[in-house]
Coordinates of N, CA and C in Angstrom, one line a residue:
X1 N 75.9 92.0 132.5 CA 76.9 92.9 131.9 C 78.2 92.2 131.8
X2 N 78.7 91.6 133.0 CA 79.7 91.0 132.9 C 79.9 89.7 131.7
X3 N 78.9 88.7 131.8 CA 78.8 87.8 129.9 C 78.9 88.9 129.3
X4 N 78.5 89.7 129.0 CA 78.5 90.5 127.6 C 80.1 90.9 127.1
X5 N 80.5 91.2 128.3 CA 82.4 91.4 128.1 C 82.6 90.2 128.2
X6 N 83.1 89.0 128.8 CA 83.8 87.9 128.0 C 83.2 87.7 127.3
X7 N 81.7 87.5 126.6 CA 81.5 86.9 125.0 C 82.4 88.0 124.2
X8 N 82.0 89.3 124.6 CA 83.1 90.0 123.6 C 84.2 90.0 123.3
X9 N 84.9 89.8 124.5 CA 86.6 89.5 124.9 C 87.2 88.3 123.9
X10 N 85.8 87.2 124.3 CA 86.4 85.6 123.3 C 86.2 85.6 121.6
X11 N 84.8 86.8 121.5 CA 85.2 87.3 119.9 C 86.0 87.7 119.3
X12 N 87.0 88.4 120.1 CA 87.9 89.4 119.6 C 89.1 88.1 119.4
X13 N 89.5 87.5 121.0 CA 90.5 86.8 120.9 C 90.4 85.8 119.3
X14 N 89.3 85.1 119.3 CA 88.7 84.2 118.0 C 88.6 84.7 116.9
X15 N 88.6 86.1 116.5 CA 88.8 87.1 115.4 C 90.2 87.2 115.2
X16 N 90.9 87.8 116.1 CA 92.1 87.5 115.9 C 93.0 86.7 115.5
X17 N 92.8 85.3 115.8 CA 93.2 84.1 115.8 C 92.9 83.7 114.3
X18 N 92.0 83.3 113.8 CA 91.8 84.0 112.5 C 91.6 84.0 111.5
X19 N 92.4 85.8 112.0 CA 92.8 86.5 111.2 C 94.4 86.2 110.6
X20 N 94.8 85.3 111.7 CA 96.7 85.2 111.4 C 97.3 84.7 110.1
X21 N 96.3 83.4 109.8 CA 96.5 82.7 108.5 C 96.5 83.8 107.4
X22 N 96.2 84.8 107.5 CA 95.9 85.2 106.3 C 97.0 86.2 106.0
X23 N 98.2 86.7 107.0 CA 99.2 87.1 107.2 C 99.9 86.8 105.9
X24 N 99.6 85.6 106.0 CA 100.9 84.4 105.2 C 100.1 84.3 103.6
X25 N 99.5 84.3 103.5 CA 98.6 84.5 102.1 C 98.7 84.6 100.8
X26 N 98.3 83.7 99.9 CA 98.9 84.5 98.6 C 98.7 85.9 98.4
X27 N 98.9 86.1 97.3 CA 98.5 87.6 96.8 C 98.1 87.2 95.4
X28 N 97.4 87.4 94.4 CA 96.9 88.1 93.0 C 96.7 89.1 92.4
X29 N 97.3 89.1 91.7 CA 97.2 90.4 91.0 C 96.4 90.0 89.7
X30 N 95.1 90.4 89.4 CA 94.4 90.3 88.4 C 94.3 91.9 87.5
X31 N 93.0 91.4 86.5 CA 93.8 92.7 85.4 C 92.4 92.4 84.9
X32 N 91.8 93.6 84.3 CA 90.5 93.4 83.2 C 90.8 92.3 82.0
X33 N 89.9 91.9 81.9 CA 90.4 90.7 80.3 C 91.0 91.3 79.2
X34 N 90.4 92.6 79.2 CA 91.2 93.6 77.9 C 92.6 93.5 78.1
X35 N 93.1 93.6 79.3 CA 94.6 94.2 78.8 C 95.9 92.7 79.2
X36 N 96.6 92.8 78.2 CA 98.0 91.9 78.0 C 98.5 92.4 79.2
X37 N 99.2 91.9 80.3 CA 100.1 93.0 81.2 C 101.2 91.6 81.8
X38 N 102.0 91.6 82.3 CA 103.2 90.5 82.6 C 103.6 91.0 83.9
X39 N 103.8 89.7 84.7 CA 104.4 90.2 86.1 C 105.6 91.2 85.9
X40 N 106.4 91.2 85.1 CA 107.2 92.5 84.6 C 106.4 93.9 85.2
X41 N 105.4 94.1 84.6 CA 104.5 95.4 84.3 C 104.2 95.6 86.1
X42 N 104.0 95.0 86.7 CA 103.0 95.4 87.9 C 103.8 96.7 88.7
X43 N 104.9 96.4 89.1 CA 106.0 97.3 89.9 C 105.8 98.4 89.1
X44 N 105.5 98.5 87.8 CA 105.5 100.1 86.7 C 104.4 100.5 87.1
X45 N 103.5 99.9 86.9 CA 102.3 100.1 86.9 C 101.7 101.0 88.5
X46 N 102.3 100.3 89.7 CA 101.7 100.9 91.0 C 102.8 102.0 91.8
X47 N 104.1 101.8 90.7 CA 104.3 103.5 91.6 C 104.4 104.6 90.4
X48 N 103.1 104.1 89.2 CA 102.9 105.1 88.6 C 103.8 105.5 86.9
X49 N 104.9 104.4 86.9 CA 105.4 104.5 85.6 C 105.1 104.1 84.5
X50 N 104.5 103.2 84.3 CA 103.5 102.5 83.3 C 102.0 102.9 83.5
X51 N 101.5 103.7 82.5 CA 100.2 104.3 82.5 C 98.9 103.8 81.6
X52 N 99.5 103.0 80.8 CA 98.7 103.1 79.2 C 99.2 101.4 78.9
X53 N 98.7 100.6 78.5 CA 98.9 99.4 77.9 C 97.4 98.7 76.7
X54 N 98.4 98.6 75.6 CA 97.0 98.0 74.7 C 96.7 99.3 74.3
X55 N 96.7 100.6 74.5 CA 95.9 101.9 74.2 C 95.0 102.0 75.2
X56 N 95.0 101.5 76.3 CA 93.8 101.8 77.2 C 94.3 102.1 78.5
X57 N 94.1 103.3 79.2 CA 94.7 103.8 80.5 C 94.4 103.1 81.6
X58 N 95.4 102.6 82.2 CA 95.9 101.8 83.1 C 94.7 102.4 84.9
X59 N 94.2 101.4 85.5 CA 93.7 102.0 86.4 C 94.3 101.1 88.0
X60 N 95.3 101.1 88.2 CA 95.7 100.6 89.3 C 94.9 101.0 90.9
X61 N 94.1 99.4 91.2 CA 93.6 99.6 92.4 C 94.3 98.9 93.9
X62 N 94.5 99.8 95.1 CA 94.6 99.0 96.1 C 94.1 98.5 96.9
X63 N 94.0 97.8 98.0 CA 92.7 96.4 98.6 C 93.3 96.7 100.0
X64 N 92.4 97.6 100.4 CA 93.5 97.7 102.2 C 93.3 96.7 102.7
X65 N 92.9 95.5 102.7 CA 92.9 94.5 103.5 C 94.5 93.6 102.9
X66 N 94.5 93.5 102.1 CA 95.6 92.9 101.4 C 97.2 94.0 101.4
X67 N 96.5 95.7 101.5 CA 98.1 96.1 100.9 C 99.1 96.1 101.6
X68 N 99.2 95.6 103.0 CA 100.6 95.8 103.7 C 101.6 94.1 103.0
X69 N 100.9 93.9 102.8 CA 101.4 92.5 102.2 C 101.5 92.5 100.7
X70 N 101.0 93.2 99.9 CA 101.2 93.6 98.9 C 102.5 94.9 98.9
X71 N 102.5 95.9 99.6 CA 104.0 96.7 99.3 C 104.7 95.8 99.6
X72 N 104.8 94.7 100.6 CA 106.2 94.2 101.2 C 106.8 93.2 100.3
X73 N 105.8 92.2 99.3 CA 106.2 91.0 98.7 C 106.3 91.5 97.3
X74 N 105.5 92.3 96.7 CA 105.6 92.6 95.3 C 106.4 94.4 95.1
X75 N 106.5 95.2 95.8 CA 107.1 96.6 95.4 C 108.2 96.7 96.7
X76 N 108.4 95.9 97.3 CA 109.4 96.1 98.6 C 109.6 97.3 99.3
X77 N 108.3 97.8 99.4 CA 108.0 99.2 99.8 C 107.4 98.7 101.4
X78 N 107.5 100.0 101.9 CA 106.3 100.1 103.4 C 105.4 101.1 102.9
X79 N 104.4 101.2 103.5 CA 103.4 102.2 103.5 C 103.9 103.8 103.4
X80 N 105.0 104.4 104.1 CA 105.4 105.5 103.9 C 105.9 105.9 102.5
X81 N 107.0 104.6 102.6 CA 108.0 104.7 101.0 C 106.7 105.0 99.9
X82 N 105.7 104.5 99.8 CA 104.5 104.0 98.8 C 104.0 105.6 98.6
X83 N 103.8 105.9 99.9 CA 102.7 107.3 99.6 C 103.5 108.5 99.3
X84 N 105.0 108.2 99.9 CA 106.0 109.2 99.5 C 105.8 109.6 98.1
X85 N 106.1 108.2 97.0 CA 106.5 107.9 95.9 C 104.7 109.0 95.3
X86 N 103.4 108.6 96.0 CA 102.5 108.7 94.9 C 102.1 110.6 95.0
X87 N 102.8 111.1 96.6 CA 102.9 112.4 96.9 C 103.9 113.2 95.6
X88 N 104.8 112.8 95.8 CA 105.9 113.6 94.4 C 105.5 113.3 93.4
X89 N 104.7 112.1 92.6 CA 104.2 111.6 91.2 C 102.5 113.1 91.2
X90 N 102.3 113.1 92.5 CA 101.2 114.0 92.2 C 101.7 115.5 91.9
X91 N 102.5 116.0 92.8 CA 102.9 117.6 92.6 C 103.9 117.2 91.1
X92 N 104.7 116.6 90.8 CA 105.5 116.4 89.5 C 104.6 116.2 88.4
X93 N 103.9 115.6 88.5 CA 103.6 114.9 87.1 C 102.0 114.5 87.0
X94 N 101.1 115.7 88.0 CA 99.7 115.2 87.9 C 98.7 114.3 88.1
X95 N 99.8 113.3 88.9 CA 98.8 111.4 88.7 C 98.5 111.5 90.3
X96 N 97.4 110.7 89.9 CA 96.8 110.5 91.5 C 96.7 109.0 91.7
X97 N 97.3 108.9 93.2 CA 97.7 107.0 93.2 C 96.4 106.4 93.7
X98 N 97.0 105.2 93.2 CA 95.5 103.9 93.0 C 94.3 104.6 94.0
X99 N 93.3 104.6 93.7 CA 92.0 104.4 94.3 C 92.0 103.2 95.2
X100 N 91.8 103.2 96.5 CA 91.9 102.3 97.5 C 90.4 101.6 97.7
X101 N 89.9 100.3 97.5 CA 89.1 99.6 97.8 C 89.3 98.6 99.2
X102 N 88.3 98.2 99.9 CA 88.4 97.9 101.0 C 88.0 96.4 100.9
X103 N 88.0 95.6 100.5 CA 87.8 94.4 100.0 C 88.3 93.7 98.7
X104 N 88.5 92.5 99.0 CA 88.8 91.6 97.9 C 87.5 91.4 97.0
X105 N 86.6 91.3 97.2 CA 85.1 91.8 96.5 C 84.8 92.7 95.8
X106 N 85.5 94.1 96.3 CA 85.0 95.3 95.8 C 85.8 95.5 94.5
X107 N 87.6 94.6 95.0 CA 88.4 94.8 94.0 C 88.0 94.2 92.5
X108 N 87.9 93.1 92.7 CA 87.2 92.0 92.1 C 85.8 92.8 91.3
X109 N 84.9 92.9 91.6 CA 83.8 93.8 91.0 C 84.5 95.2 90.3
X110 N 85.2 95.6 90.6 CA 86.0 97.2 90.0 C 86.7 96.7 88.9
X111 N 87.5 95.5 89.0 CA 88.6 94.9 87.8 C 87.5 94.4 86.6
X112 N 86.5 94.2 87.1 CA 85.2 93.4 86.0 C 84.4 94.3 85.5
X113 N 84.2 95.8 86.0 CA 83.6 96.3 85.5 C 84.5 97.9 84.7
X114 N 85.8 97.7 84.9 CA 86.3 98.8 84.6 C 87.6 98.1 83.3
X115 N 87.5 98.8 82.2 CA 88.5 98.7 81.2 C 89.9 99.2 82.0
X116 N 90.8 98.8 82.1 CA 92.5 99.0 82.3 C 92.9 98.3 83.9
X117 N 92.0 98.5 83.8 CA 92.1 98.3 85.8 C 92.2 96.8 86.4
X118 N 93.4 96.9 86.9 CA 94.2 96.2 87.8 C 94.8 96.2 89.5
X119 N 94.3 94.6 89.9 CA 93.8 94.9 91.2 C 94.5 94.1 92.1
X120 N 94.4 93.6 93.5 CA 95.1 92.2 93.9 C 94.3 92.3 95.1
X121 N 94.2 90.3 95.3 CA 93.3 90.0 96.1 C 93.9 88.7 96.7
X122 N 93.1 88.4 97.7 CA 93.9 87.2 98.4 C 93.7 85.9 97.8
X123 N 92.5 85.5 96.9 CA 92.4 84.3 96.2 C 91.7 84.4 95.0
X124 N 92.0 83.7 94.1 CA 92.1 83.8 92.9 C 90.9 83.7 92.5
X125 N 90.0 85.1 91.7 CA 88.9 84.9 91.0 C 88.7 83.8 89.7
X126 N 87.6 83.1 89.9 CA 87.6 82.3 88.8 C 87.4 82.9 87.1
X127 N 86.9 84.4 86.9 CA 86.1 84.7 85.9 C 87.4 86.0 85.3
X128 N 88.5 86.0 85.9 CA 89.1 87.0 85.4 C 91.0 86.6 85.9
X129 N 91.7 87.6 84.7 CA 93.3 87.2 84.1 C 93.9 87.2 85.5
X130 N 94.4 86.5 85.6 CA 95.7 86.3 86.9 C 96.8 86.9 86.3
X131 N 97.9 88.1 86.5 CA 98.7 88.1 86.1 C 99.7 87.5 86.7
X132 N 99.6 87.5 87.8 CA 101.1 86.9 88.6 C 100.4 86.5 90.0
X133 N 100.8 85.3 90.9 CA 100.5 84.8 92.1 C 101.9 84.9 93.1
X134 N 101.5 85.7 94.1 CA 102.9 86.5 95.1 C 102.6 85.3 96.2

């Protein structure tokens, strides 16, 4: 019993350890191939001001693995400021904020298979638009 807790203890420390590099990380923000969008657009786009581009409704996704580093470098938000922002855009104005994916994978698969929809991940997909690298 006792191995079973340090193997697990040294997993954890070794998981952790890591994990740190990735702190520091780029970010991407990718986009369906259909739509034109400019690092301009992204800030519109995720607290809900920009809805529609090209004629095709805008589907902003977020990547919990990536978003605490995504509010802080690209919207200069925290997590509270963020959901504050998507709480009043819901009772005001009917919008419901990004759909939350749990992977850079899932995001990546959602951006490729959904017209408007825009996503960010830690490394750059080969097969789809980069709009801007954080």
């Amino acid at each position: 019993m006792n191995h079973k807790r340090i193997a697990l203890l040294a997993w954890l420390v070794l998981a952790g350890t890591t994990a740190l590099p990735a702190l520091a990380a780029d970010l991407y923000v990718i986009a369906n191939p259909s739509l034109a969008l400019t690092a301009d657009d992204i800030r519109d786009i995720y607290i809900g001001d920009k809805q529609i581009a090209d004629g095709v409704k805008l589907v902003p996704l977020d990547n919990s693995a990536q978003q605490k580093d995504f509010l802080e470098k690209v919207l200069k938000l925290d997590g509270a400021k963020y959901n504050g922002i998507w709480i009043k855009k819901g009772f005001r104005d009917g919008l419901n904020a990004p759909a939350v994916k749990s992977s850079d994978a899932e995001v990546i698969a959602t951006v490729k298979s959904t017209p408007g929809a825009v996503g960010y991940v830690s490394s750059a997909p080969k097969d789809l638009k980069v709009i801007v690298k954080y």
